[in-house]
Amino acid sequence: MNFKMGLVAILVFFALVFVVQNIDVVPVKFLFWELSMSRAILLFFSLLTGFIIGWLLHSYMAYRKDK
């Protein structure tokens, strides 16, 4: 097994442990909406939102720099 496959296997293992430890349901309130979801899913969506905002800001700043 090469280095990359071992690293991927370790990361998948840690992701599974993370999901199992954060399986409990938590309420989420935002303005007028309220919903319940798994804490792991909430953290995933928060991380995804942060990546998207960072990517958009980076693209915008690169666009302004080129202009």
PDB file of N, CA, C and O in Angstrom:
ATOM      1  N   MET A   1       0.856  -1.175   0.000  1.00  0.00           N
ATOM      2  CA  MET A   1       0.000   0.000   0.000  1.00  0.00           C
ATOM      3  C   MET A   1       0.901   1.237   0.000  1.00  0.00           C
ATOM      4  O   MET A   1       1.795   1.355   0.824  1.00  0.00           O
ATOM      5  N   ASN A   2       0.624   2.175  -0.900  1.00  0.00           N
ATOM      6  CA  ASN A   2       1.475   3.341  -0.978  1.00  0.00           C
ATOM      7  C   ASN A   2       1.052   4.417   0.049  1.00  0.00           C
ATOM      8  O   ASN A   2       0.051   4.284   0.748  1.00  0.00           O
ATOM      9  N   PHE A   3       1.805   5.469   0.116  1.00  0.00           N
ATOM     10  CA  PHE A   3       1.614   6.509   1.122  1.00  0.00           C
ATOM     11  C   PHE A   3       0.253   7.193   0.999  1.00  0.00           C
ATOM     12  O   PHE A   3      -0.434   7.422   2.002  1.00  0.00           O
ATOM     13  N   LYS A   4      -0.164   7.512  -0.229  1.00  0.00           N
ATOM     14  CA  LYS A   4      -1.429   8.217  -0.431  1.00  0.00           C
ATOM     15  C   LYS A   4      -2.623   7.377   0.018  1.00  0.00           C
ATOM     16  O   LYS A   4      -3.558   7.895   0.635  1.00  0.00           O
ATOM     17  N   MET A   5      -2.605   6.103  -0.305  1.00  0.00           N
ATOM     18  CA  MET A   5      -3.712   5.222   0.087  1.00  0.00           C
ATOM     19  C   MET A   5      -3.776   5.092   1.602  1.00  0.00           C
ATOM     20  O   MET A   5      -4.866   5.064   2.190  1.00  0.00           O
ATOM     21  N   GLY A   6      -2.636   5.011   2.252  1.00  0.00           N
ATOM     22  CA  GLY A   6      -2.616   4.942   3.714  1.00  0.00           C
ATOM     23  C   GLY A   6      -3.142   6.216   4.340  1.00  0.00           C
ATOM     24  O   GLY A   6      -3.911   6.173   5.306  1.00  0.00           O
ATOM     25  N   LEU A   7      -2.761   7.357   3.779  1.00  0.00           N
ATOM     26  CA  LEU A   7      -3.246   8.640   4.279  1.00  0.00           C
ATOM     27  C   LEU A   7      -4.752   8.776   4.091  1.00  0.00           C
ATOM     28  O   LEU A   7      -5.464   9.229   4.995  1.00  0.00           O
ATOM     29  N   VAL A   8      -5.253   8.371   2.937  1.00  0.00           N
ATOM     30  CA  VAL A   8      -6.698   8.412   2.685  1.00  0.00           C
ATOM     31  C   VAL A   8      -7.433   7.493   3.659  1.00  0.00           C
ATOM     32  O   VAL A   8      -8.487   7.848   4.195  1.00  0.00           O
ATOM     33  N   ALA A   9      -6.907   6.318   3.912  1.00  0.00           N
ATOM     34  CA  ALA A   9      -7.541   5.384   4.841  1.00  0.00           C
ATOM     35  C   ALA A   9      -7.595   5.973   6.251  1.00  0.00           C
ATOM     36  O   ALA A   9      -8.622   5.858   6.944  1.00  0.00           O
ATOM     37  N   ILE A  10      -6.532   6.631   6.676  1.00  0.00           N
ATOM     38  CA  ILE A  10      -6.512   7.258   8.002  1.00  0.00           C
ATOM     39  C   ILE A  10      -7.523   8.398   8.075  1.00  0.00           C
ATOM     40  O   ILE A  10      -8.262   8.527   9.062  1.00  0.00           O
ATOM     41  N   LEU A  11      -7.601   9.222   7.033  1.00  0.00           N
ATOM     42  CA  LEU A  11      -8.561  10.331   7.015  1.00  0.00           C
ATOM     43  C   LEU A  11     -10.002   9.835   7.014  1.00  0.00           C
ATOM     44  O   LEU A  11     -10.863  10.408   7.685  1.00  0.00           O
ATOM     45  N   VAL A  12     -10.276   8.769   6.274  1.00  0.00           N
ATOM     46  CA  VAL A  12     -11.625   8.184   6.276  1.00  0.00           C
ATOM     47  C   VAL A  12     -11.957   7.640   7.662  1.00  0.00           C
ATOM     48  O   VAL A  12     -13.077   7.819   8.162  1.00  0.00           O
ATOM     49  N   PHE A  13     -11.011   7.005   8.300  1.00  0.00           N
ATOM     50  CA  PHE A  13     -11.231   6.499   9.654  1.00  0.00           C
ATOM     51  C   PHE A  13     -11.569   7.636  10.614  1.00  0.00           C
ATOM     52  O   PHE A  13     -12.522   7.552  11.388  1.00  0.00           O
ATOM     53  N   PHE A  14     -10.793   8.736  10.564  1.00  0.00           N
ATOM     54  CA  PHE A  14     -11.069   9.869  11.440  1.00  0.00           C
ATOM     55  C   PHE A  14     -12.417  10.507  11.124  1.00  0.00           C
ATOM     56  O   PHE A  14     -13.135  10.948  12.029  1.00  0.00           O
ATOM     57  N   ALA A  15     -12.800  10.568   9.858  1.00  0.00           N
ATOM     58  CA  ALA A  15     -14.106  11.120   9.484  1.00  0.00           C
ATOM     59  C   ALA A  15     -15.232  10.256  10.046  1.00  0.00           C
ATOM     60  O   ALA A  15     -16.229  10.780  10.556  1.00  0.00           O
ATOM     61  N   LEU A  16     -15.082   8.942   9.986  1.00  0.00           N
ATOM     62  CA  LEU A  16     -16.102   8.052  10.539  1.00  0.00           C
ATOM     63  C   LEU A  16     -16.204   8.193  12.057  1.00  0.00           C
ATOM     64  O   LEU A  16     -17.311   8.214  12.609  1.00  0.00           O
ATOM     65  N   VAL A  17     -15.080   8.302  12.734  1.00  0.00           N
ATOM     66  CA  VAL A  17     -15.095   8.503  14.184  1.00  0.00           C
ATOM     67  C   VAL A  17     -15.778   9.817  14.522  1.00  0.00           C
ATOM     68  O   VAL A  17     -16.589   9.906  15.439  1.00  0.00           O
ATOM     69  N   PHE A  18     -15.482  10.872  13.752  1.00  0.00           N
ATOM     70  CA  PHE A  18     -16.103  12.178  13.967  1.00  0.00           C
ATOM     71  C   PHE A  18     -17.619  12.103  13.818  1.00  0.00           C
ATOM     72  O   PHE A  18     -18.365  12.629  14.646  1.00  0.00           O
ATOM     73  N   VAL A  19     -18.095  11.441  12.767  1.00  0.00           N
ATOM     74  CA  VAL A  19     -19.538  11.333  12.533  1.00  0.00           C
ATOM     75  C   VAL A  19     -20.210  10.543  13.649  1.00  0.00           C
ATOM     76  O   VAL A  19     -21.269  10.921  14.149  1.00  0.00           O
ATOM     77  N   VAL A  20     -19.595   9.442  14.076  1.00  0.00           N
ATOM     78  CA  VAL A  20     -20.184   8.618  15.137  1.00  0.00           C
ATOM     79  C   VAL A  20     -20.259   9.390  16.454  1.00  0.00           C
ATOM     80  O   VAL A  20     -21.237   9.283  17.195  1.00  0.00           O
ATOM     81  N   GLN A  21     -19.264  10.209  16.744  1.00  0.00           N
ATOM     82  CA  GLN A  21     -19.258  10.960  17.993  1.00  0.00           C
ATOM     83  C   GLN A  21     -20.199  12.152  17.967  1.00  0.00           C
ATOM     84  O   GLN A  21     -20.575  12.664  19.021  1.00  0.00           O
ATOM     85  N   ASN A  22     -20.608  12.620  16.792  1.00  0.00           N
ATOM     86  CA  ASN A  22     -21.467  13.792  16.671  1.00  0.00           C
ATOM     87  C   ASN A  22     -22.791  13.462  16.007  1.00  0.00           C
ATOM     88  O   ASN A  22     -23.317  14.236  15.213  1.00  0.00           O
ATOM     89  N   ILE A  23     -23.358  12.330  16.362  1.00  0.00           N
ATOM     90  CA  ILE A  23     -24.587  11.863  15.736  1.00  0.00           C
ATOM     91  C   ILE A  23     -25.841  12.499  16.356  1.00  0.00           C
ATOM     92  O   ILE A  23     -26.892  12.509  15.740  1.00  0.00           O
ATOM     93  N   ASP A  24     -25.717  13.060  17.558  1.00  0.00           N
ATOM     94  CA  ASP A  24     -26.895  13.580  18.229  1.00  0.00           C
ATOM     95  C   ASP A  24     -27.487  14.770  17.482  1.00  0.00           C
ATOM     96  O   ASP A  24     -26.817  15.525  16.799  1.00  0.00           O
ATOM     97  N   VAL A  25     -28.808  14.914  17.612  1.00  0.00           N
ATOM     98  CA  VAL A  25     -29.562  15.934  16.887  1.00  0.00           C
ATOM     99  C   VAL A  25     -29.602  17.209  17.722  1.00  0.00           C
ATOM    100  O   VAL A  25     -29.862  17.169  18.926  1.00  0.00           O
ATOM    101  N   VAL A  26     -29.342  18.340  17.061  1.00  0.00           N
ATOM    102  CA  VAL A  26     -29.369  19.642  17.731  1.00  0.00           C
ATOM    103  C   VAL A  26     -30.316  20.563  16.968  1.00  0.00           C
ATOM    104  O   VAL A  26     -30.428  20.489  15.748  1.00  0.00           O
ATOM    105  N   PRO A  27     -31.022  21.440  17.699  1.00  0.00           N
ATOM    106  CA  PRO A  27     -31.892  22.405  17.007  1.00  0.00           C
ATOM    107  C   PRO A  27     -31.066  23.568  16.455  1.00  0.00           C
ATOM    108  O   PRO A  27     -30.104  24.020  17.075  1.00  0.00           O
ATOM    109  N   VAL A  28     -31.442  24.025  15.278  1.00  0.00           N
ATOM    110  CA  VAL A  28     -30.774  25.152  14.632  1.00  0.00           C
ATOM    111  C   VAL A  28     -31.827  26.221  14.377  1.00  0.00           C
ATOM    112  O   VAL A  28     -32.847  25.951  13.738  1.00  0.00           O
ATOM    113  N   LYS A  29     -31.578  27.427  14.891  1.00  0.00           N
ATOM    114  CA  LYS A  29     -32.508  28.537  14.698  1.00  0.00           C
ATOM    115  C   LYS A  29     -31.804  29.638  13.926  1.00  0.00           C
ATOM    116  O   LYS A  29     -30.688  30.027  14.248  1.00  0.00           O
ATOM    117  N   PHE A  30     -32.465  30.132  12.869  1.00  0.00           N
ATOM    118  CA  PHE A  30     -31.942  31.244  12.087  1.00  0.00           C
ATOM    119  C   PHE A  30     -33.118  32.103  11.654  1.00  0.00           C
ATOM    120  O   PHE A  30     -33.989  31.656  10.909  1.00  0.00           O
ATOM    121  N   LEU A  31     -33.147  33.325  12.151  1.00  0.00           N
ATOM    122  CA  LEU A  31     -34.233  34.268  11.897  1.00  0.00           C
ATOM    123  C   LEU A  31     -35.573  33.628  12.210  1.00  0.00           C
ATOM    124  O   LEU A  31     -35.891  33.399  13.367  1.00  0.00           O
ATOM    125  N   PHE A  32     -36.378  33.314  11.191  1.00  0.00           N
ATOM    126  CA  PHE A  32     -37.709  32.751  11.420  1.00  0.00           C
ATOM    127  C   PHE A  32     -37.739  31.235  11.284  1.00  0.00           C
ATOM    128  O   PHE A  32     -38.759  30.622  11.523  1.00  0.00           O
ATOM    129  N   TRP A  33     -36.631  30.640  10.886  1.00  0.00           N
ATOM    130  CA  TRP A  33     -36.597  29.206  10.641  1.00  0.00           C
ATOM    131  C   TRP A  33     -36.004  28.465  11.833  1.00  0.00           C
ATOM    132  O   TRP A  33     -35.113  28.948  12.503  1.00  0.00           O
ATOM    133  N   GLU A  34     -36.529  27.259  12.024  1.00  0.00           N
ATOM    134  CA  GLU A  34     -35.967  26.370  13.040  1.00  0.00           C
ATOM    135  C   GLU A  34     -36.022  24.950  12.496  1.00  0.00           C
ATOM    136  O   GLU A  34     -37.055  24.509  12.003  1.00  0.00           O
ATOM    137  N   LEU A  35     -34.889  24.264  12.557  1.00  0.00           N
ATOM    138  CA  LEU A  35     -34.849  22.880  12.122  1.00  0.00           C
ATOM    139  C   LEU A  35     -33.896  22.102  13.007  1.00  0.00           C
ATOM    140  O   LEU A  35     -33.076  22.676  13.716  1.00  0.00           O
ATOM    141  N   SER A  36     -34.036  20.798  12.963  1.00  0.00           N
ATOM    142  CA  SER A  36     -33.170  19.919  13.746  1.00  0.00           C
ATOM    143  C   SER A  36     -32.345  19.064  12.790  1.00  0.00           C
ATOM    144  O   SER A  36     -32.864  18.562  11.798  1.00  0.00           O
ATOM    145  N   MET A  37     -31.056  18.951  13.098  1.00  0.00           N
ATOM    146  CA  MET A  37     -30.172  18.132  12.266  1.00  0.00           C
ATOM    147  C   MET A  37     -29.036  17.589  13.104  1.00  0.00           C
ATOM    148  O   MET A  37     -28.789  18.063  14.213  1.00  0.00           O
ATOM    149  N   SER A  38     -28.357  16.626  12.568  1.00  0.00           N
ATOM    150  CA  SER A  38     -27.198  16.042  13.230  1.00  0.00           C
ATOM    151  C   SER A  38     -26.094  17.091  13.348  1.00  0.00           C
ATOM    152  O   SER A  38     -25.903  17.909  12.457  1.00  0.00           O
ATOM    153  N   ARG A  39     -25.382  17.053  14.445  1.00  0.00           N
ATOM    154  CA  ARG A  39     -24.295  18.010  14.656  1.00  0.00           C
ATOM    155  C   ARG A  39     -23.211  17.849  13.592  1.00  0.00           C
ATOM    156  O   ARG A  39     -22.618  18.830  13.143  1.00  0.00           O
ATOM    157  N   ALA A  40     -22.942  16.625  13.160  1.00  0.00           N
ATOM    158  CA  ALA A  40     -21.930  16.398  12.133  1.00  0.00           C
ATOM    159  C   ALA A  40     -22.337  17.050  10.815  1.00  0.00           C
ATOM    160  O   ALA A  40     -21.516  17.670  10.135  1.00  0.00           O
ATOM    161  N   ILE A  41     -23.607  16.948  10.455  1.00  0.00           N
ATOM    162  CA  ILE A  41     -24.086  17.579   9.222  1.00  0.00           C
ATOM    163  C   ILE A  41     -24.025  19.094   9.346  1.00  0.00           C
ATOM    164  O   ILE A  41     -23.634  19.786   8.396  1.00  0.00           O
ATOM    165  N   LEU A  42     -24.376  19.618  10.504  1.00  0.00           N
ATOM    166  CA  LEU A  42     -24.303  21.061  10.736  1.00  0.00           C
ATOM    167  C   LEU A  42     -22.865  21.564  10.582  1.00  0.00           C
ATOM    168  O   LEU A  42     -22.624  22.578   9.922  1.00  0.00           O
ATOM    169  N   LEU A  43     -21.907  20.854  11.154  1.00  0.00           N
ATOM    170  CA  LEU A  43     -20.503  21.242  11.026  1.00  0.00           C
ATOM    171  C   LEU A  43     -20.024  21.144   9.578  1.00  0.00           C
ATOM    172  O   LEU A  43     -19.275  22.004   9.099  1.00  0.00           O
ATOM    173  N   PHE A  44     -20.478  20.116   8.862  1.00  0.00           N
ATOM    174  CA  PHE A  44     -20.115  19.975   7.459  1.00  0.00           C
ATOM    175  C   PHE A  44     -20.633  21.146   6.639  1.00  0.00           C
ATOM    176  O   PHE A  44     -19.905  21.730   5.831  1.00  0.00           O
ATOM    177  N   PHE A  45     -21.906  21.516   6.833  1.00  0.00           N
ATOM    178  CA  PHE A  45     -22.470  22.640   6.082  1.00  0.00           C
ATOM    179  C   PHE A  45     -21.798  23.961   6.462  1.00  0.00           C
ATOM    180  O   PHE A  45     -21.612  24.825   5.609  1.00  0.00           O
ATOM    181  N   SER A  46     -21.431  24.120   7.719  1.00  0.00           N
ATOM    182  CA  SER A  46     -20.717  25.332   8.132  1.00  0.00           C
ATOM    183  C   SER A  46     -19.351  25.405   7.456  1.00  0.00           C
ATOM    184  O   SER A  46     -18.939  26.464   6.973  1.00  0.00           O
ATOM    185  N   LEU A  47     -18.645  24.281   7.412  1.00  0.00           N
ATOM    186  CA  LEU A  47     -17.346  24.233   6.745  1.00  0.00           C
ATOM    187  C   LEU A  47     -17.491  24.507   5.253  1.00  0.00           C
ATOM    188  O   LEU A  47     -16.718  25.276   4.666  1.00  0.00           O
ATOM    189  N   LEU A  48     -18.485  23.897   4.625  1.00  0.00           N
ATOM    190  CA  LEU A  48     -18.728  24.102   3.207  1.00  0.00           C
ATOM    191  C   LEU A  48     -19.056  25.564   2.907  1.00  0.00           C
ATOM    192  O   LEU A  48     -18.548  26.136   1.934  1.00  0.00           O
ATOM    193  N   THR A  49     -19.870  26.192   3.748  1.00  0.00           N
ATOM    194  CA  THR A  49     -20.204  27.604   3.576  1.00  0.00           C
ATOM    195  C   THR A  49     -18.952  28.466   3.690  1.00  0.00           C
ATOM    196  O   THR A  49     -18.757  29.398   2.902  1.00  0.00           O
ATOM    197  N   GLY A  50     -18.086  28.169   4.641  1.00  0.00           N
ATOM    198  CA  GLY A  50     -16.844  28.915   4.798  1.00  0.00           C
ATOM    199  C   GLY A  50     -15.934  28.771   3.594  1.00  0.00           C
ATOM    200  O   GLY A  50     -15.329  29.753   3.142  1.00  0.00           O
ATOM    201  N   PHE A  51     -15.831  27.550   3.042  1.00  0.00           N
ATOM    202  CA  PHE A  51     -15.021  27.348   1.841  1.00  0.00           C
ATOM    203  C   PHE A  51     -15.572  28.143   0.662  1.00  0.00           C
ATOM    204  O   PHE A  51     -14.822  28.755  -0.094  1.00  0.00           O
ATOM    205  N   ILE A  52     -16.883  28.127   0.502  1.00  0.00           N
ATOM    206  CA  ILE A  52     -17.499  28.844  -0.623  1.00  0.00           C
ATOM    207  C   ILE A  52     -17.291  30.346  -0.487  1.00  0.00           C
ATOM    208  O   ILE A  52     -16.925  31.022  -1.457  1.00  0.00           O
ATOM    209  N   ILE A  53     -17.486  30.880   0.707  1.00  0.00           N
ATOM    210  CA  ILE A  53     -17.268  32.317   0.920  1.00  0.00           C
ATOM    211  C   ILE A  53     -15.807  32.680   0.680  1.00  0.00           C
ATOM    212  O   ILE A  53     -15.506  33.686   0.024  1.00  0.00           O
ATOM    213  N   GLY A  54     -14.882  31.872   1.160  1.00  0.00           N
ATOM    214  CA  GLY A  54     -13.462  32.120   0.939  1.00  0.00           C
ATOM    215  C   GLY A  54     -13.098  32.061  -0.532  1.00  0.00           C
ATOM    216  O   GLY A  54     -12.335  32.895  -1.029  1.00  0.00           O
ATOM    217  N   TRP A  55     -13.641  31.089  -1.259  1.00  0.00           N
ATOM    218  CA  TRP A  55     -13.371  30.968  -2.689  1.00  0.00           C
ATOM    219  C   TRP A  55     -13.919  32.176  -3.440  1.00  0.00           C
ATOM    220  O   TRP A  55     -13.247  32.717  -4.336  1.00  0.00           O
ATOM    221  N   LEU A  56     -15.148  32.610  -3.103  1.00  0.00           N
ATOM    222  CA  LEU A  56     -15.734  33.776  -3.767  1.00  0.00           C
ATOM    223  C   LEU A  56     -14.935  35.040  -3.484  1.00  0.00           C
ATOM    224  O   LEU A  56     -14.693  35.847  -4.392  1.00  0.00           O
ATOM    225  N   LEU A  57     -14.520  35.232  -2.244  1.00  0.00           N
ATOM    226  CA  LEU A  57     -13.722  36.412  -1.917  1.00  0.00           C
ATOM    227  C   LEU A  57     -12.369  36.385  -2.620  1.00  0.00           C
ATOM    228  O   LEU A  57     -11.900  37.415  -3.123  1.00  0.00           O
ATOM    229  N   HIS A  58     -11.737  35.227  -2.673  1.00  0.00           N
ATOM    230  CA  HIS A  58     -10.463  35.107  -3.370  1.00  0.00           C
ATOM    231  C   HIS A  58     -10.636  35.409  -4.863  1.00  0.00           C
ATOM    232  O   HIS A  58      -9.819  36.128  -5.455  1.00  0.00           O
ATOM    233  N   SER A  59     -11.689  34.884  -5.469  1.00  0.00           N
ATOM    234  CA  SER A  59     -11.939  35.142  -6.885  1.00  0.00           C
ATOM    235  C   SER A  59     -12.204  36.617  -7.133  1.00  0.00           C
ATOM    236  O   SER A  59     -11.713  37.198  -8.102  1.00  0.00           O
ATOM    237  N   TYR A  60     -12.955  37.240  -6.256  1.00  0.00           N
ATOM    238  CA  TYR A  60     -13.263  38.653  -6.410  1.00  0.00           C
ATOM    239  C   TYR A  60     -12.005  39.512  -6.273  1.00  0.00           C
ATOM    240  O   TYR A  60     -11.783  40.439  -7.050  1.00  0.00           O
ATOM    241  N   MET A  61     -11.173  39.203  -5.296  1.00  0.00           N
ATOM    242  CA  MET A  61      -9.942  39.967  -5.101  1.00  0.00           C
ATOM    243  C   MET A  61      -8.974  39.767  -6.269  1.00  0.00           C
ATOM    244  O   MET A  61      -8.306  40.706  -6.695  1.00  0.00           O
ATOM    245  N   ALA A  62      -8.903  38.553  -6.817  1.00  0.00           N
ATOM    246  CA  ALA A  62      -8.059  38.300  -7.980  1.00  0.00           C
ATOM    247  C   ALA A  62      -8.581  39.060  -9.193  1.00  0.00           C
ATOM    248  O   ALA A  62      -7.804  39.601  -9.986  1.00  0.00           O
ATOM    249  N   TYR A  63      -9.897  39.127  -9.343  1.00  0.00           N
ATOM    250  CA  TYR A  63     -10.508  39.862 -10.442  1.00  0.00           C
ATOM    251  C   TYR A  63     -10.191  41.359 -10.321  1.00  0.00           C
ATOM    252  O   TYR A  63      -9.849  42.008 -11.302  1.00  0.00           O
ATOM    253  N   ARG A  64     -10.301  41.909  -9.119  1.00  0.00           N
ATOM    254  CA  ARG A  64     -10.019  43.325  -8.915  1.00  0.00           C
ATOM    255  C   ARG A  64      -8.538  43.631  -9.138  1.00  0.00           C
ATOM    256  O   ARG A  64      -8.190  44.695  -9.627  1.00  0.00           O
ATOM    257  N   LYS A  65      -7.667  42.703  -8.782  1.00  0.00           N
ATOM    258  CA  LYS A  65      -6.230  42.906  -8.950  1.00  0.00           C
ATOM    259  C   LYS A  65      -5.858  42.924 -10.434  1.00  0.00           C
ATOM    260  O   LYS A  65      -4.987  43.679 -10.859  1.00  0.00           O
ATOM    261  N   ASP A  66      -6.520  42.073 -11.228  1.00  0.00           N
ATOM    262  CA  ASP A  66      -6.243  42.009 -12.662  1.00  0.00           C
ATOM    263  C   ASP A  66      -6.770  43.227 -13.415  1.00  0.00           C
ATOM    264  O   ASP A  66      -6.272  43.562 -14.473  1.00  0.00           O
ATOM    265  N   LYS A  67      -7.769  43.880 -12.904  1.00  0.00           N
ATOM    266  CA  LYS A  67      -8.378  45.023 -13.575  1.00  0.00           C
ATOM    267  C   LYS A  67      -7.570  46.257 -13.537  1.00  0.00           C
ATOM    268  O   LYS A  67      -6.767  46.658 -12.903  1.00  0.00           O
TER     269      LYS A  67
END
